[in-house]
Amino acid sequence: MPAPEFQHTVGKTASFSGTALHTGDKVTLKLQPAPVDHGIKFKRKDLQDEPTIDAKIENLKTVERATTIGEGSVRVHTVEHILSALSAMGVDNAIVEMDANEPPIGDGSAQPYVDLIKKAGVTAQDEPRKFFDVREPMHVEAKTGALLVLLPDDKFRISCTQAGPNNQFTQFLSMEVTPAVFEREIAPARTFVYYEDVTPLMEKNLIKGGSLENAIVVRGDAVLSKEPLRFGDEFVRHKILDIIGDLALVGRPIRGHVVAAKPGHAANAELARSIAREQTRRSSMAAPRTIPTGDGGLDTDEVMQILPHRYPFLMVDRIINFEGDNKITGVKSVTINEPFFQGHFPGHPVMPGVMQVEAMAQVASILLYKLTKTSSRVGYFMSADGVKFRKPVFPGDTIFIHAELTRARGNRMAKTKCYCVVNDAVVSEGELMFTFLDK
Ligand SMILES: [Zn+2]
């Protein structure tokens, strides 16, 4: 097992100043250390009472051109580049203090923020990092044609396809996002804009700080910028930069593979929202449930009087419910100590599907035992039909194993419909057949 990763903050306060993109005003940003589980918060030093805003997706206000977050009437604009740098460089906890409503735009890339983070230093704290582990594919699609798919992976990876109008400047890049890769390959990539999109904004004076110093302007086939392109595929790199920044609003690092086609702030934010929703669902599911004991069910001892199975092959901890004569529910808490996790798979523990079938068979046998009401015969698992594994089961999951008797022929054979449920979702199912034999 890899050593646990710890949360990190910055070692000391560091600051830098520059121009705000939208107002054109001068702004000073101070990056400050914060305690564990604090997350990233923006602080408006220029306002009365110096309000703070959590960099969380629930505070997202608008995604036009840039990502804006806010609480109450307080806003912070264009947070995606600094969030991208903090997230990719492994800073979990920090205060971003500013004396204006947006960070200095710098050169339109995340380079100034990486420099700032390195100036402040990154230090480990004494609490483990909390990740969002992708368990099953998720996806979002936007009217703009943006498509984002998130797949399980034990690393944070992004594979991105960027395409301009008429598929001009189509670029593809795939990478694992680590601090070193981010600093070298992604941080220097600058914002790019289309001439037709920015002219109306310039006319309305909405981007007073905007210039060729902090953006690449694409006009037709021409690429206008103060300095030459930093990478042949600088555009897709900046798209990846923005994805990292917008997904940072999830509030915890992601272990998963983002596959993005024509991404934009709106679609990125939508994916962040889905992830946050899934995270909330999981934490509420993790809350302890009341599992009844007593009359309704059987405790471990009673289960072991019926089943001959023993560690490590006893796959049911307790029977929590009998419904009539033909339904039963058992429960099994899956822990990392299950011996099968050592080899299935090293570094990525998933409960083998056959063990779930075994759990169904054991719970069903208990139902059959109750049915025959005789201790001289025992149901033997004979065959399984229509077995489906729908979702992976991980250490820490509690499996509710349901079995229903669908057919019984005298004292010779029985058919049961079984399914396993984790977090209110069916993870596996199948039809199990039993034959009765003398003990
Ligand atoms: Zn950007």
Short mmCIF file of C-alpha atoms and ligand atoms in Angstrom, two decimals:
data_model
loop_
_atom_site.label_atom_id
_atom_site.label_comp_id
_atom_site.label_asym_id
_atom_site.label_seq_id
_atom_site.Cartn_x
_atom_site.Cartn_y
_atom_site.Cartn_z
CA MET A 1 0.00 0.00 0.00
CA PRO A 2 1.28 3.50 -0.78
CA ALA A 3 1.90 5.78 2.22
CA PRO A 4 -1.02 8.11 2.88
CA GLU A 5 -0.75 11.48 1.21
CA PHE A 6 -0.98 14.45 3.50
CA GLN A 7 -2.68 17.80 3.07
CA HIS A 8 -0.44 20.73 2.17
CA THR A 9 -0.48 24.48 2.64
CA VAL A 10 2.00 27.22 1.75
CA GLY A 11 5.05 27.67 3.97
CA LYS A 12 4.76 31.45 4.28
CA THR A 13 2.89 34.42 2.88
CA ALA A 14 3.95 35.57 -0.57
CA SER A 15 2.45 38.24 -2.78
CA PHE A 16 2.44 39.70 -6.24
CA SER A 17 0.75 42.63 -7.97
CA GLY A 18 -0.57 43.32 -11.41
CA THR A 19 -3.54 44.40 -13.46
CA ALA A 20 -7.09 43.13 -13.06
CA LEU A 21 -8.45 41.94 -16.41
CA HIS A 22 -11.94 43.37 -16.23
CA THR A 23 -11.45 46.70 -14.41
CA GLY A 24 -7.89 47.40 -15.47
CA ASP A 25 -7.10 48.40 -11.86
CA LYS A 26 -3.95 47.49 -10.00
CA VAL A 27 -4.41 44.58 -7.61
CA THR A 28 -2.18 42.92 -5.02
CA LEU A 29 -2.67 39.26 -4.20
CA LYS A 30 -1.31 37.67 -1.02
CA LEU A 31 -1.15 33.91 -0.70
CA GLN A 32 -1.28 32.87 2.96
CA PRO A 33 -1.04 29.54 4.87
CA ALA A 34 -4.23 27.99 6.26
CA PRO A 35 -4.95 25.09 8.66
CA VAL A 36 -5.96 21.54 7.65
CA ASP A 37 -9.43 21.00 6.16
CA HIS A 38 -9.66 24.75 5.46
CA GLY A 39 -9.62 24.46 1.70
CA ILE A 40 -8.98 27.45 -0.53
CA LYS A 41 -10.71 30.70 0.41
CA PHE A 42 -10.60 34.08 -1.29
CA LYS A 43 -10.52 37.12 0.97
CA ARG A 44 -11.64 40.61 -0.18
CA LYS A 45 -9.29 42.86 1.78
CA ASP A 46 -10.77 45.93 0.06
CA LEU A 47 -14.27 45.44 1.48
CA GLN A 48 -15.62 46.19 4.91
CA ASP A 49 -15.22 43.21 7.32
CA GLU A 50 -12.96 41.55 4.73
CA PRO A 51 -15.42 38.83 3.69
CA THR A 52 -14.14 35.45 2.49
CA ILE A 53 -15.54 33.20 -0.21
CA ASP A 54 -15.01 29.45 -0.26
CA ALA A 55 -13.63 28.18 -3.55
CA LYS A 56 -16.47 25.68 -3.80
CA ILE A 57 -18.76 24.83 -6.66
CA GLU A 58 -21.85 25.79 -4.63
CA ASN A 59 -20.53 29.37 -4.72
CA LEU A 60 -20.23 29.43 -8.51
CA LYS A 61 -22.01 32.45 -9.96
CA THR A 62 -21.16 32.82 -13.64
CA VAL A 63 -19.02 31.07 -16.23
CA GLU A 64 -19.09 33.60 -19.08
CA ARG A 65 -15.51 34.10 -20.32
CA ALA A 66 -14.14 33.34 -16.85
CA THR A 67 -15.20 31.63 -13.62
CA THR A 68 -16.81 33.85 -10.99
CA ILE A 69 -17.63 32.75 -7.45
CA GLY A 70 -19.49 34.64 -4.76
CA GLU A 71 -21.33 34.60 -1.46
CA GLY A 72 -24.11 37.09 -0.75
CA SER A 73 -23.30 40.20 -2.76
CA VAL A 74 -19.54 39.63 -2.69
CA ARG A 75 -17.88 38.38 -5.87
CA VAL A 76 -14.46 37.24 -7.04
CA HIS A 77 -13.90 36.95 -10.78
CA THR A 78 -11.46 34.97 -12.93
CA VAL A 79 -10.47 32.50 -10.20
CA GLU A 80 -9.68 29.56 -12.53
CA HIS A 81 -6.00 30.21 -13.20
CA ILE A 82 -4.89 30.62 -9.60
CA LEU A 83 -7.10 27.68 -8.55
CA SER A 84 -5.54 25.60 -11.29
CA ALA A 85 -2.04 26.38 -10.02
CA LEU A 86 -2.93 25.74 -6.36
CA SER A 87 -4.66 22.47 -7.17
CA ALA A 88 -2.01 21.11 -9.54
CA MET A 89 0.87 22.16 -7.30
CA GLY A 90 -0.77 20.27 -4.41
CA VAL A 91 -1.87 23.15 -2.17
CA ASP A 92 -5.00 21.98 -0.33
CA ASN A 93 -5.33 24.81 2.17
CA ALA A 94 -4.65 28.53 1.64
CA ILE A 95 -6.11 32.02 1.85
CA VAL A 96 -5.96 34.08 -1.33
CA GLU A 97 -6.20 37.66 -0.11
CA MET A 98 -6.86 40.40 -2.69
CA ASP A 99 -7.55 44.13 -2.59
CA ALA A 100 -9.84 43.95 -5.63
CA ASN A 101 -12.51 41.66 -7.07
CA GLU A 102 -10.14 39.58 -9.21
CA PRO A 103 -6.55 38.33 -9.21
CA PRO A 104 -3.92 40.04 -11.33
CA ILE A 105 -4.17 38.54 -14.82
CA GLY A 106 -0.39 38.33 -15.25
CA ASP A 107 0.47 37.09 -18.73
CA GLY A 108 -2.83 35.18 -19.10
CA SER A 109 -1.25 31.90 -18.00
CA ALA A 110 -0.81 30.23 -14.59
CA GLN A 111 2.93 30.89 -14.60
CA PRO A 112 2.84 33.87 -12.19
CA TYR A 113 0.82 31.79 -9.70
CA VAL A 114 3.21 28.85 -9.91
CA ASP A 115 6.07 31.30 -9.24
CA LEU A 116 4.12 32.70 -6.30
CA ILE A 117 3.45 29.24 -4.84
CA LYS A 118 7.11 28.32 -5.20
CA LYS A 119 8.10 31.56 -3.49
CA ALA A 120 5.76 30.73 -0.59
CA GLY A 121 6.83 27.06 -0.50
CA VAL A 122 4.54 24.05 -0.13
CA THR A 123 4.55 22.24 3.23
CA ALA A 124 2.92 19.05 4.44
CA GLN A 125 0.35 19.13 7.23
CA ASP A 126 -0.56 16.33 9.61
CA GLU A 127 -3.94 15.28 8.22
CA PRO A 128 -4.37 12.89 5.30
CA ARG A 129 -5.61 14.32 2.04
CA LYS A 130 -9.22 13.52 1.16
CA PHE A 131 -9.62 12.53 -2.48
CA PHE A 132 -12.58 12.13 -4.73
CA ASP A 133 -12.12 8.66 -6.21
CA VAL A 134 -14.04 8.12 -9.39
CA ARG A 135 -15.95 4.86 -8.97
CA GLU A 136 -17.81 4.71 -12.23
CA PRO A 137 -17.90 6.80 -15.39
CA MET A 138 -19.63 10.18 -15.21
CA HIS A 139 -20.22 12.60 -18.06
CA VAL A 140 -21.60 16.01 -18.94
CA GLU A 141 -22.52 17.43 -22.30
CA ALA A 142 -23.21 21.08 -23.15
CA LYS A 143 -25.08 22.78 -25.97
CA THR A 144 -21.76 24.25 -27.12
CA GLY A 145 -20.67 20.74 -28.13
CA ALA A 146 -18.48 20.37 -25.07
CA LEU A 147 -18.29 16.81 -23.78
CA LEU A 148 -16.54 15.75 -20.59
CA VAL A 149 -16.22 12.15 -19.44
CA LEU A 150 -14.70 11.18 -16.11
CA LEU A 151 -13.35 7.63 -15.82
CA PRO A 152 -11.94 5.68 -12.88
CA ASP A 153 -8.16 5.93 -12.57
CA ASP A 154 -5.74 5.84 -9.67
CA LYS A 155 -4.04 9.01 -10.98
CA PHE A 156 -5.40 12.42 -11.98
CA ARG A 157 -5.21 12.43 -15.77
CA ILE A 158 -6.60 14.67 -18.48
CA SER A 159 -6.97 13.86 -22.17
CA CYS A 160 -8.26 16.89 -24.02
CA THR A 161 -9.27 17.74 -27.56
CA GLN A 162 -9.57 21.42 -28.34
CA ALA A 163 -11.18 22.62 -31.57
CA GLY A 164 -11.85 26.18 -32.72
CA PRO A 165 -14.57 27.41 -35.11
CA ASN A 166 -14.77 25.12 -38.18
CA ASN A 167 -12.44 22.76 -36.32
CA GLN A 168 -9.62 25.21 -36.83
CA PHE A 169 -6.67 24.74 -34.43
CA THR A 170 -7.74 21.22 -33.49
CA GLN A 171 -5.26 19.97 -30.91
CA PHE A 172 -5.07 16.92 -28.65
CA LEU A 173 -3.02 16.30 -25.53
CA SER A 174 -3.11 13.63 -22.82
CA MET A 175 -1.19 13.63 -19.54
CA GLU A 176 -1.07 12.71 -15.91
CA VAL A 177 -1.29 15.95 -13.93
CA THR A 178 1.54 16.18 -11.40
CA PRO A 179 3.17 19.35 -10.01
CA ALA A 180 6.23 18.85 -12.25
CA VAL A 181 4.19 18.21 -15.39
CA PHE A 182 1.91 21.15 -14.64
CA GLU A 183 4.78 23.53 -14.10
CA ARG A 184 6.56 22.50 -17.28
CA GLU A 185 3.74 21.69 -19.71
CA ILE A 186 0.60 23.52 -18.63
CA ALA A 187 1.26 26.58 -16.44
CA PRO A 188 2.96 28.65 -19.21
CA ALA A 189 0.04 28.20 -21.64
CA ARG A 190 -1.75 31.53 -22.11
CA THR A 191 -5.41 32.45 -22.51
CA PHE A 192 -6.54 32.66 -26.12
CA VAL A 193 -9.54 34.55 -27.40
CA TYR A 194 -11.27 34.96 -30.73
CA TYR A 195 -11.15 38.43 -32.22
CA GLU A 196 -14.91 38.45 -32.94
CA ASP A 197 -15.62 37.62 -29.28
CA VAL A 198 -13.43 40.30 -27.74
CA THR A 199 -14.13 43.30 -29.97
CA PRO A 200 -17.65 43.85 -28.56
CA LEU A 201 -16.26 43.53 -25.01
CA MET A 202 -13.51 46.04 -25.72
CA GLU A 203 -16.05 48.43 -27.21
CA LYS A 204 -18.17 48.13 -24.07
CA ASN A 205 -15.04 48.67 -21.97
CA LEU A 206 -15.59 45.33 -20.17
CA ILE A 207 -12.00 44.15 -20.37
CA LYS A 208 -10.04 47.28 -19.58
CA GLY A 209 -7.01 45.27 -18.50
CA GLY A 210 -7.03 43.07 -21.60
CA SER A 211 -4.18 43.36 -24.07
CA LEU A 212 -1.84 41.29 -26.19
CA GLU A 213 0.33 41.16 -23.04
CA ASN A 214 -2.09 38.76 -21.38
CA ALA A 215 -3.91 36.95 -24.18
CA ILE A 216 -3.38 35.44 -27.57
CA VAL A 217 -5.90 36.77 -30.09
CA VAL A 218 -7.03 34.54 -32.93
CA ARG A 219 -8.33 36.38 -35.97
CA GLY A 220 -9.23 34.08 -38.84
CA ASP A 221 -6.09 32.04 -39.47
CA ALA A 222 -3.85 34.61 -37.83
CA VAL A 223 -2.53 34.28 -34.29
CA LEU A 224 -1.72 37.64 -32.68
CA SER A 225 0.32 37.84 -29.50
CA LYS A 226 3.12 39.89 -28.04
CA GLU A 227 5.51 36.97 -27.86
CA PRO A 228 5.45 33.93 -30.14
CA LEU A 229 3.48 30.82 -29.17
CA ARG A 230 5.10 29.05 -26.23
CA PHE A 231 3.99 25.64 -27.52
CA GLY A 232 2.77 24.56 -30.93
CA ASP A 233 -0.35 23.31 -29.14
CA GLU A 234 -0.62 26.11 -26.57
CA PHE A 235 -4.43 26.28 -26.92
CA VAL A 236 -5.17 22.73 -25.78
CA ARG A 237 -2.71 23.23 -22.93
CA HIS A 238 -4.62 26.27 -21.76
CA LYS A 239 -7.86 24.29 -22.01
CA ILE A 240 -6.33 21.70 -19.66
CA LEU A 241 -5.24 24.52 -17.34
CA ASP A 242 -8.85 25.78 -17.19
CA ILE A 243 -10.25 22.26 -16.59
CA ILE A 244 -7.93 21.80 -13.60
CA GLY A 245 -8.93 25.22 -12.24
CA ASP A 246 -12.66 24.69 -12.62
CA LEU A 247 -12.53 21.17 -11.18
CA ALA A 248 -10.62 22.56 -8.19
CA LEU A 249 -14.04 23.89 -7.12
CA VAL A 250 -14.86 20.30 -6.10
CA GLY A 251 -12.75 21.08 -3.04
CA ARG A 252 -10.69 17.91 -3.02
CA PRO A 253 -8.20 16.34 -5.43
CA ILE A 254 -9.67 13.93 -7.96
CA ARG A 255 -8.35 10.47 -8.77
CA GLY A 256 -9.78 9.85 -12.20
CA HIS A 257 -9.27 10.42 -15.89
CA VAL A 258 -11.00 13.41 -17.50
CA VAL A 259 -11.58 12.94 -21.21
CA ALA A 260 -12.65 16.28 -22.65
CA ALA A 261 -13.75 17.37 -26.11
CA LYS A 262 -14.13 21.10 -26.78
CA PRO A 263 -14.32 21.91 -23.06
CA GLY A 264 -15.37 25.30 -21.71
CA HIS A 265 -16.01 26.85 -18.30
CA ALA A 266 -19.73 25.99 -18.37
CA ALA A 267 -19.17 22.27 -19.03
CA ASN A 268 -16.20 22.12 -16.63
CA ALA A 269 -18.35 23.66 -13.90
CA GLU A 270 -21.15 21.25 -14.66
CA LEU A 271 -18.80 18.30 -14.17
CA ALA A 272 -17.52 19.85 -10.91
CA ARG A 273 -21.13 20.12 -9.79
CA SER A 274 -21.85 16.45 -10.62
CA ILE A 275 -18.74 15.37 -8.73
CA ALA A 276 -19.69 17.46 -5.69
CA ARG A 277 -23.21 16.00 -5.78
CA GLU A 278 -21.81 12.46 -5.93
CA GLN A 279 -19.44 13.29 -3.06
CA THR A 280 -22.35 14.54 -0.92
CA ARG A 281 -24.35 11.43 -1.76
CA ARG A 282 -21.47 9.20 -0.75
CA SER A 283 -20.84 10.98 2.55
CA SER A 284 -24.50 10.84 3.50
CA MET A 285 -24.50 7.12 2.65
CA ALA A 286 -21.44 6.59 4.82
CA ALA A 287 -23.40 7.75 7.86
CA PRO A 288 -23.91 4.82 10.21
CA ARG A 289 -27.18 3.00 9.64
CA THR A 290 -29.18 1.36 12.33
CA ILE A 291 -28.97 -2.31 11.61
CA PRO A 292 -31.54 -4.16 13.67
CA THR A 293 -30.65 -7.11 15.90
CA GLY A 294 -32.89 -9.44 17.85
CA ASP A 295 -36.14 -11.03 16.82
CA GLY A 296 -36.10 -9.99 13.17
CA GLY A 297 -32.78 -11.55 12.31
CA LEU A 298 -29.83 -13.71 13.22
CA ASP A 299 -26.59 -12.60 14.78
CA THR A 300 -23.18 -13.90 13.68
CA ASP A 301 -23.32 -16.82 16.13
CA GLU A 302 -26.70 -17.95 14.86
CA VAL A 303 -25.55 -17.55 11.27
CA MET A 304 -22.56 -19.78 12.04
CA GLN A 305 -24.79 -22.42 13.56
CA ILE A 306 -26.57 -22.69 10.22
CA LEU A 307 -23.74 -22.16 7.75
CA PRO A 308 -20.66 -24.39 7.80
CA HIS A 309 -18.55 -21.58 6.32
CA ARG A 310 -15.83 -19.94 8.41
CA TYR A 311 -13.24 -17.20 7.95
CA PRO A 312 -12.17 -16.25 5.35
CA PHE A 313 -15.13 -17.69 3.52
CA LEU A 314 -18.07 -16.59 5.64
CA MET A 315 -19.59 -13.84 3.51
CA VAL A 316 -22.45 -12.73 5.76
CA ASP A 317 -22.13 -10.96 9.11
CA ARG A 318 -25.74 -10.95 10.15
CA ILE A 319 -29.28 -11.55 8.92
CA ILE A 320 -31.28 -8.40 9.49
CA ASN A 321 -34.64 -9.34 8.15
CA PHE A 322 -36.96 -12.15 7.12
CA GLU A 323 -40.05 -11.16 5.20
CA GLY A 324 -42.69 -13.85 5.22
CA ASP A 325 -41.32 -17.28 4.37
CA ASN A 326 -39.65 -16.40 1.12
CA LYS A 327 -37.53 -13.25 1.57
CA ILE A 328 -34.37 -12.57 3.50
CA THR A 329 -31.86 -9.75 3.87
CA GLY A 330 -28.31 -10.23 5.12
CA VAL A 331 -25.56 -7.74 5.67
CA LYS A 332 -21.83 -7.89 5.10
CA SER A 333 -19.38 -5.15 6.00
CA VAL A 334 -16.50 -5.19 3.57
CA THR A 335 -13.21 -4.15 5.13
CA ILE A 336 -9.73 -3.75 3.73
CA ASN A 337 -8.79 -6.77 5.89
CA GLU A 338 -10.61 -9.18 3.58
CA PRO A 339 -7.86 -11.50 2.37
CA PHE A 340 -8.96 -11.27 -1.27
CA PHE A 341 -8.07 -7.56 -1.44
CA GLN A 342 -4.38 -8.45 -1.21
CA GLY A 343 -4.43 -9.80 -4.71
CA HIS A 344 -7.55 -8.22 -6.21
CA PHE A 345 -5.95 -5.88 -7.07
CA PRO A 346 -2.74 -4.61 -5.47
CA GLY A 347 -3.16 -0.84 -5.07
CA HIS A 348 -6.72 -0.93 -6.36
CA PRO A 349 -8.85 -3.08 -4.04
CA VAL A 350 -12.14 -4.22 -5.63
CA MET A 351 -14.25 -7.02 -4.20
CA PRO A 352 -14.31 -9.96 -6.64
CA GLY A 353 -17.72 -10.53 -8.18
CA VAL A 354 -17.61 -14.24 -7.35
CA MET A 355 -17.37 -13.37 -3.67
CA GLN A 356 -20.63 -11.44 -4.03
CA VAL A 357 -22.22 -14.48 -5.64
CA GLU A 358 -20.92 -16.52 -2.71
CA ALA A 359 -22.51 -14.00 -0.31
CA MET A 360 -25.84 -14.32 -2.15
CA ALA A 361 -25.58 -18.12 -2.00
CA GLN A 362 -24.90 -18.10 1.74
CA VAL A 363 -27.80 -15.76 2.51
CA ALA A 364 -30.10 -17.79 0.27
CA SER A 365 -29.01 -21.01 2.04
CA ILE A 366 -30.11 -19.53 5.34
CA LEU A 367 -33.52 -18.81 3.84
CA LEU A 368 -33.72 -22.40 2.58
CA TYR A 369 -32.66 -23.73 5.96
CA LYS A 370 -35.52 -21.82 7.59
CA LEU A 371 -37.80 -23.20 4.92
CA THR A 372 -36.95 -26.88 5.33
CA LYS A 373 -37.10 -26.46 9.11
CA THR A 374 -34.97 -29.51 9.43
CA SER A 375 -31.37 -29.74 10.39
CA SER A 376 -30.83 -33.00 8.59
CA ARG A 377 -30.76 -31.52 5.09
CA VAL A 378 -28.77 -28.59 3.79
CA GLY A 379 -29.08 -26.57 0.57
CA TYR A 380 -26.11 -26.82 -1.75
CA PHE A 381 -25.42 -24.14 -4.28
CA MET A 382 -25.79 -25.82 -7.66
CA SER A 383 -25.83 -23.20 -10.43
CA ALA A 384 -26.23 -19.52 -11.21
CA ASP A 385 -28.00 -17.79 -14.08
CA GLY A 386 -28.09 -14.22 -15.32
CA VAL A 387 -25.32 -13.06 -13.01
CA LYS A 388 -24.52 -9.39 -13.55
CA PHE A 389 -21.94 -7.23 -11.84
CA ARG A 390 -23.18 -3.68 -12.13
CA LYS A 391 -20.92 -1.61 -9.91
CA PRO A 392 -17.63 -2.20 -8.12
CA VAL A 393 -17.58 -2.85 -4.36
CA PHE A 394 -14.78 -1.26 -2.33
CA PRO A 395 -13.38 -1.60 1.20
CA GLY A 396 -15.65 0.34 3.56
CA ASP A 397 -18.84 -0.59 1.72
CA THR A 398 -21.70 -2.29 3.49
CA ILE A 399 -23.44 -4.85 1.28
CA PHE A 400 -27.10 -5.62 1.83
CA ILE A 401 -27.72 -9.06 0.38
CA HIS A 402 -31.29 -9.80 -0.63
CA ALA A 403 -32.61 -13.23 -1.60
CA GLU A 404 -36.09 -14.24 -2.59
CA LEU A 405 -37.33 -17.78 -3.09
CA THR A 406 -38.97 -17.93 -6.51
CA ARG A 407 -39.47 -21.68 -6.92
CA ALA A 408 -39.21 -24.73 -4.72
CA ARG A 409 -39.73 -28.30 -5.76
CA GLY A 410 -40.43 -30.41 -2.70
CA ASN A 411 -37.35 -30.99 -0.66
CA ARG A 412 -35.12 -31.44 -3.68
CA MET A 413 -34.36 -28.12 -5.34
CA ALA A 414 -35.04 -24.42 -5.03
CA LYS A 415 -34.57 -21.32 -7.14
CA THR A 416 -33.78 -17.88 -5.66
CA LYS A 417 -33.53 -14.39 -7.09
CA CYS A 418 -30.69 -12.56 -5.35
CA TYR A 419 -29.12 -9.12 -5.44
CA CYS A 420 -26.51 -7.13 -3.53
CA VAL A 421 -27.05 -3.46 -2.72
CA VAL A 422 -24.45 -0.85 -1.73
CA ASN A 423 -25.44 2.78 -1.08
CA ASP A 424 -28.96 2.06 -2.30
CA ALA A 425 -27.72 0.89 -5.71
CA VAL A 426 -27.73 -2.69 -6.97
CA VAL A 427 -24.10 -3.77 -7.40
CA SER A 428 -24.70 -7.38 -8.47
CA GLU A 429 -27.54 -9.79 -9.09
CA GLY A 430 -28.27 -13.31 -10.23
CA GLU A 431 -30.59 -16.29 -10.06
CA LEU A 432 -29.19 -19.05 -7.86
CA MET A 433 -30.28 -22.70 -7.84
CA PHE A 434 -29.90 -25.04 -4.89
CA THR A 435 -30.25 -28.72 -4.35
CA PHE A 436 -30.93 -30.27 -0.95
CA LEU A 437 -28.69 -32.97 0.40
CA ASP A 438 -28.44 -34.76 3.69
CA LYS A 439 -25.90 -33.17 5.95
ZN ZN B 1 -8.22 30.33 -18.84
#
